[in-house]
């Protein structure tokens, strides 16, 4: 079985500051890793995903994440945030060639202040 | 290209009533998923269709929930009778392929409140 932990339920940050949203996972098998974002009153949108290869993954809107197998982490980063980045961010995993279902963390609300 | 659509966007019903949620996936997507988020908790998988067949229904909470996918197109999720703990946001997602690595495209969700 897999589980995902997002330790920070809320992250307040000022505009143009860097941000890191933390994600740790637990799994007995290899996994694919995903970050989704939900803007107010919208559905979830894929930011980026790690399937294999380079551990640094670049996504949309200037976000990137780094897969660290030894620490079972997949933290999301952005060097300079914008007001429009205010949203809820979800980390998720799915097991290799086993099932399609996504296992989500509880989400992190990013609040960007001017 | 239209995204995943869900209807209704909101539903308020009383305990014991029946509610049916509908999801229209992206055209051509064989895979359709239902998820649910109870307030403050994680988004949880309910079930997965491949075309009209249920591939995985391990997340369905109990037999008050019935999901169907007519002709492999749209899907409905019926809750009968609804209980207070069924309140939450129900998301539908679709993908072209499977095997866990495909991107799942999510709809905006249906917010269900059971009073």
CSV table of C-alpha atoms in Angstrom, one decimal:
chain,number,residue,atom,x,y,z
A,1,UNK,CA,0.0,0.0,0.0
A,2,UNK,CA,1.0,3.6,-0.6
A,3,UNK,CA,0.6,6.7,1.5
A,4,UNK,CA,1.5,10.4,1.0
A,5,UNK,CA,2.2,13.0,3.6
A,6,UNK,CA,2.1,16.7,3.1
A,7,UNK,CA,3.3,18.1,6.4
A,8,UNK,CA,2.3,21.7,5.8
A,9,UNK,CA,-1.4,22.3,5.6
A,10,UNK,CA,-0.9,26.0,4.9
A,11,UNK,CA,2.1,28.0,3.6
A,12,UNK,CA,1.9,31.8,3.7
A,13,UNK,CA,4.5,33.6,1.6
A,14,UNK,CA,5.1,37.1,0.2
A,15,UNK,CA,5.0,37.7,-3.5
A,16,UNK,CA,8.4,37.2,-5.3
A,17,UNK,CA,9.7,35.0,-2.4
A,18,UNK,CA,10.8,31.4,-3.0
A,19,UNK,CA,8.6,28.6,-1.8
A,20,UNK,CA,8.9,24.9,-1.1
A,21,UNK,CA,6.0,22.6,-0.6
A,22,UNK,CA,7.0,19.3,1.0
A,23,UNK,CA,5.8,15.9,0.1
A,24,UNK,CA,6.9,12.5,1.5
A,25,UNK,CA,5.6,9.1,0.5
A,26,UNK,CA,5.7,5.6,1.7
A,27,UNK,CA,5.5,2.6,-0.7
A,28,UNK,CA,6.7,-1.0,-0.8
A,29,UNK,CA,6.9,-0.8,-4.6
A,30,UNK,CA,8.2,1.8,-7.1
A,31,UNK,CA,5.8,4.7,-7.8
A,32,UNK,CA,5.1,7.4,-10.2
A,33,UNK,CA,4.8,10.9,-8.5
A,34,UNK,CA,2.6,13.8,-9.3
A,35,UNK,CA,1.8,17.3,-8.2
A,36,UNK,CA,-1.6,18.7,-8.9
A,37,UNK,CA,-2.9,22.3,-8.3
A,38,UNK,CA,-6.5,23.4,-7.6
A,39,UNK,CA,-7.3,27.0,-8.1
A,40,UNK,CA,-10.5,28.4,-6.5
A,41,UNK,CA,-13.7,26.9,-8.0
A,42,UNK,CA,-11.7,24.8,-10.5
A,43,UNK,CA,-10.8,21.2,-10.9
A,44,UNK,CA,-7.3,19.7,-10.3
A,45,UNK,CA,-4.7,20.5,-12.9
A,46,UNK,CA,-1.5,18.6,-13.4
A,47,UNK,CA,1.6,20.7,-12.6
A,48,UNK,CA,4.3,18.0,-13.2
A,49,UNK,CA,5.0,14.4,-12.9
A,50,UNK,CA,8.0,12.1,-12.4
A,51,UNK,CA,7.9,8.8,-14.2
A,52,UNK,CA,11.6,7.9,-14.6
A,53,UNK,CA,15.0,9.4,-15.6
A,54,UNK,CA,16.2,12.8,-14.4
A,55,UNK,CA,15.2,13.4,-10.8
A,56,UNK,CA,14.6,17.1,-11.4
A,57,UNK,CA,11.2,17.6,-13.1
A,58,UNK,CA,10.1,20.9,-14.5
A,59,UNK,CA,6.4,21.7,-14.8
A,60,UNK,CA,4.1,24.5,-15.8
A,61,UNK,CA,4.0,28.0,-14.3
A,62,UNK,CA,7.7,27.9,-13.3
A,63,UNK,CA,7.3,25.1,-10.8
A,64,UNK,CA,9.8,22.2,-10.4
A,65,UNK,CA,10.1,19.2,-8.2
A,66,UNK,CA,12.9,16.9,-7.2
A,67,UNK,CA,12.5,13.2,-6.7
A,68,UNK,CA,14.7,11.9,-3.8
A,69,UNK,CA,14.4,8.1,-3.6
A,70,UNK,CA,16.5,7.7,-0.4
A,71,UNK,CA,14.4,10.2,1.4
A,72,UNK,CA,11.2,9.2,-0.3
A,73,UNK,CA,10.4,12.8,-1.0
A,74,UNK,CA,9.1,14.8,-3.9
A,75,UNK,CA,9.2,18.4,-2.8
A,76,UNK,CA,7.8,21.2,-5.0
A,77,UNK,CA,9.6,24.4,-5.5
A,78,UNK,CA,9.3,27.8,-7.2
A,79,UNK,CA,12.0,30.4,-7.0
A,80,UNK,CA,9.6,33.4,-7.1
A,81,UNK,CA,5.9,33.2,-6.5
A,82,UNK,CA,3.1,35.3,-7.9
A,83,UNK,CA,-0.2,36.3,-6.4
A,84,UNK,CA,-1.8,34.0,-9.0
A,85,UNK,CA,-0.1,31.0,-7.5
A,86,UNK,CA,-2.5,31.2,-4.5
A,87,UNK,CA,-4.1,27.8,-4.6
A,88,UNK,CA,-4.2,24.3,-3.0
A,89,UNK,CA,-1.5,21.9,-4.1
A,90,UNK,CA,-1.7,18.1,-3.9
A,91,UNK,CA,1.0,15.6,-4.1
A,92,UNK,CA,0.0,12.1,-5.3
A,93,UNK,CA,1.5,8.7,-6.2
A,94,UNK,CA,0.5,5.7,-8.2
A,95,UNK,CA,2.1,2.3,-8.1
A,96,UNK,CA,4.2,1.1,-11.1
A,97,UNK,CA,2.3,-1.1,-13.5
A,98,UNK,CA,-0.1,-2.1,-10.8
A,99,UNK,CA,-3.0,0.2,-10.5
A,100,UNK,CA,-4.1,3.5,-12.0
A,101,UNK,CA,-5.5,4.9,-8.8
A,102,UNK,CA,-3.9,8.0,-7.4
A,103,UNK,CA,-3.1,8.2,-3.7
A,104,UNK,CA,-3.2,11.8,-2.6
A,105,UNK,CA,-1.8,13.8,0.3
A,106,UNK,CA,-4.1,16.1,2.3
A,107,UNK,CA,-3.1,19.1,0.3
A,108,UNK,CA,-1.2,22.3,1.1
A,109,UNK,CA,-2.8,25.7,0.8
A,110,UNK,CA,-0.4,28.3,-0.6
A,111,UNK,CA,-1.4,31.8,0.2
A,112,UNK,CA,0.7,34.5,-1.6
A,113,UNK,CA,0.5,38.0,-0.1
A,114,UNK,CA,1.4,41.3,-1.9
B,1,UNK,CA,-11.3,20.3,-26.8
B,2,UNK,CA,-13.7,20.2,-23.9
B,3,UNK,CA,-12.5,19.1,-20.6
B,4,UNK,CA,-14.1,16.8,-18.1
B,5,UNK,CA,-17.5,18.1,-17.1
B,6,UNK,CA,-19.5,17.3,-14.0
B,7,UNK,CA,-23.2,17.9,-13.1
B,8,UNK,CA,-24.5,19.3,-10.9
B,9,UNK,CA,-21.8,21.6,-9.5
B,10,UNK,CA,-23.6,21.7,-6.1
B,11,UNK,CA,-26.2,19.5,-4.5
B,12,UNK,CA,-27.9,19.9,-1.1
B,13,UNK,CA,-30.1,17.0,0.0
B,14,UNK,CA,-31.6,15.6,3.2
B,15,UNK,CA,-30.4,12.4,4.8
B,16,UNK,CA,-32.2,9.4,3.3
B,17,UNK,CA,-32.7,11.0,-0.2
B,18,UNK,CA,-31.1,9.9,-3.4
B,19,UNK,CA,-28.6,11.9,-5.5
B,20,UNK,CA,-27.1,11.1,-8.9
B,21,UNK,CA,-23.9,12.7,-10.0
B,22,UNK,CA,-22.9,12.8,-13.6
B,23,UNK,CA,-19.5,12.9,-15.3
B,24,UNK,CA,-18.7,13.4,-19.0
B,25,UNK,CA,-15.1,12.5,-19.7
B,26,UNK,CA,-12.9,14.0,-22.4
B,27,UNK,CA,-13.9,12.5,-25.7
B,28,UNK,CA,-11.9,9.4,-26.6
B,29,UNK,CA,-10.8,8.7,-23.0
B,30,UNK,CA,-11.4,5.1,-22.2
B,31,UNK,CA,-10.4,5.5,-18.6
B,32,UNK,CA,-12.7,7.2,-16.1
B,33,UNK,CA,-12.2,7.6,-12.4
B,34,UNK,CA,-14.2,8.8,-9.4
B,35,UNK,CA,-12.6,10.3,-6.3
B,36,UNK,CA,-14.0,12.0,-3.2
B,37,UNK,CA,-12.7,14.5,-0.8
B,38,UNK,CA,-14.4,14.7,2.6
B,39,UNK,CA,-13.8,18.2,4.1
B,40,UNK,CA,-10.3,18.6,5.4
B,41,UNK,CA,-9.1,15.2,4.4
B,42,UNK,CA,-7.3,13.8,1.4
B,43,UNK,CA,-8.8,13.1,-2.0
B,44,UNK,CA,-9.7,9.4,-2.0
B,45,UNK,CA,-10.1,7.0,-4.9
B,46,UNK,CA,-13.5,5.4,-5.4
B,47,UNK,CA,-13.4,3.5,-8.6
B,48,UNK,CA,-12.0,3.2,-12.1
B,49,UNK,CA,-13.8,2.3,-15.4
B,50,UNK,CA,-12.2,1.1,-18.5
B,51,UNK,CA,-14.8,1.8,-21.2
B,52,UNK,CA,-18.0,0.4,-19.6
B,53,UNK,CA,-16.2,-2.1,-17.3
B,54,UNK,CA,-15.3,-1.6,-13.7
B,55,UNK,CA,-11.6,-2.1,-13.5
B,56,UNK,CA,-11.2,-1.3,-9.8
B,57,UNK,CA,-13.9,-0.5,-7.3
B,58,UNK,CA,-11.8,-1.0,-4.2
B,59,UNK,CA,-12.5,2.5,-2.9
B,60,UNK,CA,-16.3,2.4,-2.9
B,61,UNK,CA,-17.3,2.9,0.7
B,62,UNK,CA,-20.4,0.7,0.8
B,63,UNK,CA,-23.3,-0.6,-1.2
B,64,UNK,CA,-25.2,2.7,-1.0
B,65,UNK,CA,-22.9,3.8,-3.8
B,66,UNK,CA,-23.6,2.7,-7.4
B,67,UNK,CA,-21.5,3.7,-10.3
B,68,UNK,CA,-22.3,3.1,-14.0
B,69,UNK,CA,-20.8,4.0,-17.3
B,70,UNK,CA,-23.3,3.6,-20.1
B,71,UNK,CA,-21.8,2.6,-23.4
B,72,UNK,CA,-18.4,3.6,-22.2
B,73,UNK,CA,-19.2,7.3,-22.4
B,74,UNK,CA,-20.5,9.3,-19.5
B,75,UNK,CA,-20.7,7.9,-16.0
B,76,UNK,CA,-23.1,8.4,-13.1
B,77,UNK,CA,-22.6,7.9,-9.4
B,78,UNK,CA,-25.7,7.3,-7.4
B,79,UNK,CA,-25.9,7.6,-3.6
B,80,UNK,CA,-29.0,5.9,-2.2
B,81,UNK,CA,-29.9,6.6,0.6
B,82,UNK,CA,-27.5,9.4,1.4
B,83,UNK,CA,-26.0,9.7,4.8
B,84,UNK,CA,-24.4,12.7,6.6
B,85,UNK,CA,-20.9,11.3,6.1
B,86,UNK,CA,-21.4,11.3,2.3
B,87,UNK,CA,-20.9,15.0,2.2
B,88,UNK,CA,-17.9,16.2,0.3
B,89,UNK,CA,-16.6,17.0,-3.1
B,90,UNK,CA,-16.9,14.3,-5.7
B,91,UNK,CA,-14.3,14.5,-8.5
B,92,UNK,CA,-14.3,12.7,-11.8
B,93,UNK,CA,-11.2,12.3,-13.9
B,94,UNK,CA,-10.4,10.7,-17.2
B,95,UNK,CA,-7.3,9.5,-19.1
B,96,UNK,CA,-6.5,8.2,-22.5
B,97,UNK,CA,-4.3,5.2,-21.4
B,98,UNK,CA,-3.7,3.5,-18.1
B,99,UNK,CA,-0.8,1.8,-16.3
B,100,UNK,CA,-0.5,4.6,-13.7
B,101,UNK,CA,1.7,7.0,-15.7
B,102,UNK,CA,-1.0,8.6,-17.8
B,103,UNK,CA,-2.1,12.1,-16.8
B,104,UNK,CA,-5.6,12.1,-15.3
B,105,UNK,CA,-7.6,15.1,-16.2
B,106,UNK,CA,-10.0,16.2,-13.5
B,107,UNK,CA,-13.4,17.9,-13.6
B,108,UNK,CA,-14.4,20.8,-11.3
B,109,UNK,CA,-16.2,18.5,-8.9
B,110,UNK,CA,-19.7,18.2,-7.4
B,111,UNK,CA,-20.1,19.6,-3.9
B,112,UNK,CA,-22.5,17.4,-2.1
B,113,UNK,CA,-24.0,18.4,1.2
B,114,UNK,CA,-26.2,16.0,3.1
B,115,UNK,CA,-28.3,17.6,5.9
